Amino acid sequence: DAKHLVPNKMRDFFCTINLDQEEVFRTQVVEKSLSPYFGEEFYFEIPRTFQWLSFYIYDKSVLQKDLRIGKVSIKKEDLCNYTGKENWFMLQPIDSNSEVQGKVHLELKLNELITDNGSVCQQLVVHIKECHGLPLINGQNCDAYATVSLVGPSRNDQKKTKVKKKTSNPQFNETFYFEVTRSSSYTKKSQFQVEEEDIEKLEVRVDLWNNGNLVQDVFLGEIKVPVKVLRNDSFQAWYLLQPRENGNKSSKTDDLGSLRLNICYTEDCVLPSEYYTSLRNLLLKSSDVQPISASAAYILSEVCRDKYDAVLPLVRLLLHHHKLVPFVAAVAELDLKDTQEANTVFRGNSLATRCVDEMMKIVGKHYLKVTLKPVIDEICESPKPCEIDPVKLREGDNVEINMENLRYYVDKVFREIVRSSISCPTLMCDVFYSLRHLAAKRFPNDPHVQYSAVSSFVFLRFFAVAVVSPHTFHLRPHHPDAQTSRTLTLISKAIQTLGSWGSLTKSKLSSFKEMFMCEFFKTFQEEKFTESVKKFLDDVSSTESKEPSGLSEPVHLKEGEMYKRAQGRTRIGKKNFKKRWFCLTSREFTYHKQQDKEPIFTIPIKNILAVEKLDESSFNKKNMFQVLHGEKPLYIQANNCVEASEWIEALCRVTRCNQKRLSFYHPSAFLNGNWLCCKATIENTVGCARCTADVPADTQIEIDGDRETERIYSLFTINMSKLQKLEEACGSIAVYQGPRKEPDDYSNFTIEDSVATFHTLKQIIDIIEKLNESHEKYRKKRSSSAKYGSE
């Protein structure tokens, strides 16, 4: 949210998230407010290098261009200082001289030349090769040129490259020569007189500009290199473009308002896979360790202050190697040992419950879309009044009509859920099966506990949470408005209650704190709903294979506006780019002239052969990808790098089981009679590059196991002091059988078997120390090979 925004009158505001100058997300517009609450979450993998993560506040305008009020820009190196906590940031003024992105490739050399009279002078050679990642100007690629200057106290020699039109990656390949020093005996008249020692004060400055033709040129960034670092050596490096130092210093920064952000940023240096073998194997055998509390995975959760930090990489790693179900069963059994009453089974935030929560979020994304998205869309796009709390009713509201509306929505959501068991992922069913039987074993005299063990997850922690926060589970693009949020909250409460009816032994209505909810549920036939819940829970906690229904409706997976290149099916007309509405379902990929119109072109999912990025050089456009199918490739331009990455991932995921997937493709386009990449002249020739998404058909979730192991290594490293204290505690208990030393440091740890725990701790510490050495070697190697000015 933001507060005290200017101008000091009620306006309509929205916020954008930018990687450098590229907008990747935009919030909804909050109308008529000076302190707008956005309440939106965006999670994304960053698909490219960047310098700044920026947040811009805009004043929405109907007739004119939206006005940028101010920004918060955080340097990549500083993100770690703000991660994992809320911070208020003062909005900074927006200065065109500070809005930069991209990098420039330079080669610099200092030569000594002997003149005709035998004296020695120095010459600077600047070879400007290329730039990469320049920003779009007014939505178009740059017409870029560079000025190269040699600047000193008494001189400013400037030269200029040619303009490279319509590209964000201009190839200049121009060389400029500057006289740096002349001997004092040199007599020819010159514009400057420079002695040898003045080289200390000289610098090379390269400025990038967008050629404005009839309007003012736009500054794109600059770099400065002191000549003294060159001496007699040659430097060749990529330099990140920097903002101008003079900037807009006169602007006040305390009267634009402020923005509250909660940023979670992680960056991992992942070594080759073989470095992680020992740690990976130790973690993967956790479910076989007796007791489970002595395993490496359990110890990881114990030493991390926030269990969630440990759970996310741990669950992903175990999922990747098909070891999650036995581990969850082992920690759930430990959890049940401490559970005294059947009606509190799996209600706390233990390692077991958090692992299952995270597993459902990862594995159940598609399941939620199949089950809930159509009805959630109906509720959000055509909302009916559903408020039944007498305290919150507005004047003119009819509580009986509202109750009917709420009942209609609850019935519809409930019906979709209990009919969805056929779509429940096998992995979720396997976990629920284990939990159900463990709970029944722990409380053999309670016939209801086998149902509550499953309903506490699938209803309370999965469906009910997705209903109340559909944007978090990618069921909706934005946070719903206040009235719709209230409706979703009431539906979620009802679903939680209905889900627990199959497992409650006490009176159902006594579970409500609010009287108006009791009145609402008096209209429900308990027996009918109870039977439906029990049948659904039986189905989703069964290991029997389910036959999919042939009548199932296609699932909408992703949709949005992008640009596509005309495919040339007609002979007349230029092959230009047109804005279209794209829709991806589980059956087909289509594009439409506008949203909700009939499709212009349809590709059945089974016909898609590959989905790959397209080289920018093909059409001088960024963020392009290609969909290869039976006809000519479909070339598509996304609106930003994150969107392009998400579309490629979604298309690859839904087509991975296609039997005719290609192994090779052309990374560039076929233009003017040849492929730009390999110069082959036959259009249907085999591709020249291996497909990046050439994955086995049985791969269900894309997880980088090495990256997750690196994340776990980082967590162990951060908590090394706790590991060592826990090791000391285990040694003390095992050797002396006496009181624990320093109880405050490890009294909350679970130590069932001190000898087994000590053995695992020793292995962890040894492995982490070896990985520390490997990381240190890599850092030294990287720093020694890095040249001045390199990224």
mmCIF file of N, CA, C and O in Angstrom, residues 556-595:
data_model
loop_
_atom_site.group_PDB
_atom_site.id
_atom_site.type_symbol
_atom_site.label_atom_id
_atom_site.label_comp_id
_atom_site.label_asym_id
_atom_site.label_seq_id
_atom_site.Cartn_x
_atom_site.Cartn_y
_atom_site.Cartn_z
ATOM 1 N N HIS A 556 -9.005 -23.926 -18.632
ATOM 2 C CA HIS A 556 -8.315 -22.706 -19.029
ATOM 3 C C HIS A 556 -7.059 -22.555 -18.178
ATOM 4 O O HIS A 556 -7.139 -22.417 -16.960
ATOM 5 N N LEU A 557 -5.901 -22.584 -18.813
ATOM 6 C CA LEU A 557 -4.634 -22.545 -18.093
ATOM 7 C C LEU A 557 -4.018 -21.152 -18.071
ATOM 8 O O LEU A 557 -3.439 -20.740 -17.073
ATOM 9 N N LYS A 558 -4.136 -20.419 -19.170
ATOM 10 C CA LYS A 558 -3.525 -19.087 -19.234
ATOM 11 C C LYS A 558 -4.148 -18.318 -20.385
ATOM 12 O O LYS A 558 -4.491 -18.898 -21.417
ATOM 13 N N GLU A 559 -4.284 -17.009 -20.210
ATOM 14 C CA GLU A 559 -4.772 -16.168 -21.292
ATOM 15 C C GLU A 559 -4.216 -14.769 -21.138
ATOM 16 O O GLU A 559 -3.788 -14.370 -20.050
ATOM 17 N N GLY A 560 -4.181 -14.030 -22.240
ATOM 18 C CA GLY A 560 -3.658 -12.679 -22.182
ATOM 19 C C GLY A 560 -3.405 -12.131 -23.576
ATOM 20 O O GLY A 560 -3.484 -12.837 -24.584
ATOM 21 N N GLU A 561 -3.090 -10.842 -23.601
ATOM 22 C CA GLU A 561 -2.879 -10.132 -24.864
ATOM 23 C C GLU A 561 -1.405 -10.152 -25.233
ATOM 24 O O GLU A 561 -0.543 -9.833 -24.410
ATOM 25 N N MET A 562 -1.105 -10.544 -26.472
ATOM 26 C CA MET A 562 0.265 -10.518 -26.994
ATOM 27 C C MET A 562 0.199 -10.148 -28.475
ATOM 28 O O MET A 562 -0.873 -9.911 -29.023
ATOM 29 N N TYR A 563 1.364 -10.092 -29.101
ATOM 30 C CA TYR A 563 1.441 -9.770 -30.525
ATOM 31 C C TYR A 563 1.896 -11.006 -31.297
ATOM 32 O O TYR A 563 2.798 -11.715 -30.871
ATOM 33 N N LYS A 564 1.254 -11.243 -32.438
ATOM 34 C CA LYS A 564 1.683 -12.374 -33.256
ATOM 35 C C LYS A 564 2.017 -11.878 -34.659
ATOM 36 O O LYS A 564 1.424 -10.916 -35.164
ATOM 37 N N ARG A 565 2.978 -12.539 -35.285
ATOM 38 C CA ARG A 565 3.351 -12.176 -36.652
ATOM 39 C C ARG A 565 2.433 -12.889 -37.623
ATOM 40 O O ARG A 565 2.148 -14.076 -37.468
ATOM 41 N N ALA A 566 1.964 -12.149 -38.626
ATOM 42 C CA ALA A 566 1.115 -12.759 -39.650
ATOM 43 C C ALA A 566 1.835 -13.957 -40.258
ATOM 44 O O ALA A 566 3.030 -13.894 -40.546
ATOM 45 N N GLN A 567 1.099 -15.052 -40.401
ATOM 46 C CA GLN A 567 1.723 -16.304 -40.823
ATOM 47 C C GLN A 567 1.813 -16.471 -42.333
ATOM 48 O O GLN A 567 2.316 -17.469 -42.822
ATOM 49 N N GLY A 568 1.310 -15.477 -43.078
ATOM 50 C CA GLY A 568 1.500 -15.511 -44.520
ATOM 51 C C GLY A 568 0.620 -16.517 -45.225
ATOM 52 O O GLY A 568 1.008 -17.105 -46.213
ATOM 53 N N ARG A 569 -0.593 -16.738 -44.703
ATOM 54 C CA ARG A 569 -1.479 -17.686 -45.374
ATOM 55 C C ARG A 569 -2.113 -17.076 -46.623
ATOM 56 O O ARG A 569 -2.666 -17.767 -47.443
ATOM 57 N N THR A 570 -2.052 -15.734 -46.747
ATOM 58 C CA THR A 570 -2.520 -15.073 -47.970
ATOM 59 C C THR A 570 -1.333 -14.435 -48.669
ATOM 60 O O THR A 570 -0.356 -14.055 -48.024
ATOM 61 N N ARG A 571 -1.432 -14.296 -49.941
ATOM 62 C CA ARG A 571 -0.300 -13.776 -50.716
ATOM 63 C C ARG A 571 -0.250 -12.258 -50.659
ATOM 64 O O ARG A 571 0.781 -11.662 -50.930
ATOM 65 N N ILE A 572 -1.369 -11.627 -50.399
ATOM 66 C CA ILE A 572 -1.420 -10.162 -50.425
ATOM 67 C C ILE A 572 -1.212 -9.629 -49.021
ATOM 68 O O ILE A 572 -1.704 -10.172 -48.053
ATOM 69 N N GLY A 573 -0.503 -8.520 -48.931
ATOM 70 C CA GLY A 573 -0.346 -7.869 -47.633
ATOM 71 C C GLY A 573 0.985 -8.153 -46.984
ATOM 72 O O GLY A 573 1.617 -9.177 -47.209
ATOM 73 N N LYS A 574 1.415 -7.218 -46.163
ATOM 74 C CA LYS A 574 2.707 -7.307 -45.469
ATOM 75 C C LYS A 574 2.574 -8.182 -44.234
ATOM 76 O O LYS A 574 1.553 -8.172 -43.558
ATOM 77 N N LYS A 575 3.603 -8.950 -43.947
ATOM 78 C CA LYS A 575 3.593 -9.803 -42.756
ATOM 79 C C LYS A 575 3.968 -8.950 -41.544
ATOM 80 O O LYS A 575 5.133 -8.850 -41.173
ATOM 81 N N ASN A 576 2.999 -8.319 -40.939
ATOM 82 C CA ASN A 576 3.282 -7.451 -39.804
ATOM 83 C C ASN A 576 2.836 -8.121 -38.500
ATOM 84 O O ASN A 576 2.350 -9.243 -38.496
ATOM 85 N N PHE A 577 3.012 -7.395 -37.392
ATOM 86 C CA PHE A 577 2.632 -7.914 -36.084
ATOM 87 C C PHE A 577 1.296 -7.307 -35.663
ATOM 88 O O PHE A 577 1.091 -6.104 -35.778
ATOM 89 N N LYS A 578 0.399 -8.158 -35.167
ATOM 90 C CA LYS A 578 -0.919 -7.698 -34.761
ATOM 91 C C LYS A 578 -1.206 -8.123 -33.333
ATOM 92 O O LYS A 578 -0.802 -9.206 -32.896
ATOM 93 N N LYS A 579 -1.899 -7.257 -32.613
ATOM 94 C CA LYS A 579 -2.286 -7.557 -31.228
ATOM 95 C C LYS A 579 -3.446 -8.543 -31.246
ATOM 96 O O LYS A 579 -4.442 -8.329 -31.944
ATOM 97 N N ARG A 580 -3.313 -9.610 -30.479
ATOM 98 C CA ARG A 580 -4.357 -10.628 -30.409
ATOM 99 C C ARG A 580 -4.527 -11.111 -28.965
ATOM 100 O O ARG A 580 -3.612 -10.991 -28.146
ATOM 101 N N TRP A 581 -5.683 -11.677 -28.685
ATOM 102 C CA TRP A 581 -5.964 -12.276 -27.370
ATOM 103 C C TRP A 581 -5.684 -13.773 -27.459
ATOM 104 O O TRP A 581 -6.294 -14.471 -28.261
ATOM 105 N N PHE A 582 -4.737 -14.258 -26.659
ATOM 106 C CA PHE A 582 -4.343 -15.675 -26.701
ATOM 107 C C PHE A 582 -4.968 -16.426 -25.530
ATOM 108 O O PHE A 582 -5.079 -15.883 -24.412
ATOM 109 N N CYS A 583 -5.326 -17.666 -25.787
ATOM 110 C CA CYS A 583 -5.937 -18.503 -24.746
ATOM 111 C C CYS A 583 -5.354 -19.920 -24.829
ATOM 112 O O CYS A 583 -5.332 -20.524 -25.909
ATOM 113 N N LEU A 584 -4.882 -20.408 -23.698
ATOM 114 C CA LEU A 584 -4.337 -21.768 -23.618
ATOM 115 C C LEU A 584 -5.223 -22.598 -22.710
ATOM 116 O O LEU A 584 -5.459 -22.233 -21.552
ATOM 117 N N THR A 585 -5.759 -23.697 -23.245
ATOM 118 C CA THR A 585 -6.512 -24.648 -22.427
ATOM 119 C C THR A 585 -5.789 -25.991 -22.460
ATOM 120 O O THR A 585 -4.785 -26.151 -23.145
ATOM 121 N N SER A 586 -6.344 -26.963 -21.750
ATOM 122 C CA SER A 586 -5.742 -28.293 -21.729
ATOM 123 C C SER A 586 -5.921 -29.013 -23.064
ATOM 124 O O SER A 586 -5.341 -30.072 -23.277
ATOM 125 N N ARG A 587 -6.715 -28.425 -23.983
ATOM 126 C CA ARG A 587 -6.968 -29.071 -25.272
ATOM 127 C C ARG A 587 -6.399 -28.321 -26.471
ATOM 128 O O ARG A 587 -6.022 -28.943 -27.460
ATOM 129 N N GLU A 588 -6.361 -26.947 -26.376
ATOM 130 C CA GLU A 588 -5.953 -26.197 -27.565
ATOM 131 C C GLU A 588 -5.342 -24.856 -27.198
ATOM 132 O O GLU A 588 -5.532 -24.344 -26.087
ATOM 133 N N PHE A 589 -4.599 -24.322 -28.160
ATOM 134 C CA PHE A 589 -3.981 -22.997 -28.052
ATOM 135 C C PHE A 589 -4.586 -22.144 -29.158
ATOM 136 O O PHE A 589 -4.480 -22.488 -30.339
ATOM 137 N N THR A 590 -5.250 -21.053 -28.779
ATOM 138 C CA THR A 590 -5.989 -20.253 -29.755
ATOM 139 C C THR A 590 -5.617 -18.785 -29.632
ATOM 140 O O THR A 590 -5.115 -18.339 -28.600
ATOM 141 N N TYR A 591 -5.863 -18.043 -30.737
ATOM 142 C CA TYR A 591 -5.830 -16.592 -30.601
ATOM 143 C C TYR A 591 -7.075 -15.995 -31.237
ATOM 144 O O TYR A 591 -7.667 -16.563 -32.156
ATOM 145 N N HIS A 592 -7.494 -14.848 -30.689
ATOM 146 C CA HIS A 592 -8.760 -14.218 -31.025
ATOM 147 C C HIS A 592 -8.505 -12.744 -31.333
ATOM 148 O O HIS A 592 -7.546 -12.155 -30.834
ATOM 149 N N LYS A 593 -9.391 -12.138 -32.114
ATOM 150 C CA LYS A 593 -9.233 -10.716 -32.407
ATOM 151 C C LYS A 593 -9.395 -9.899 -31.136
ATOM 152 O O LYS A 593 -8.681 -8.919 -30.906
ATOM 153 N N GLN A 594 -10.324 -10.299 -30.282
ATOM 154 C CA GLN A 594 -10.539 -9.655 -28.983
ATOM 155 C C GLN A 594 -10.959 -10.722 -27.983
ATOM 156 O O GLN A 594 -11.382 -11.815 -28.357
ATOM 157 N N GLN A 595 -10.860 -10.361 -26.701
ATOM 158 C CA GLN A 595 -11.294 -11.284 -25.654
ATOM 159 C C GLN A 595 -12.789 -11.590 -25.844
ATOM 160 O O GLN A 595 -13.570 -10.714 -26.217
#
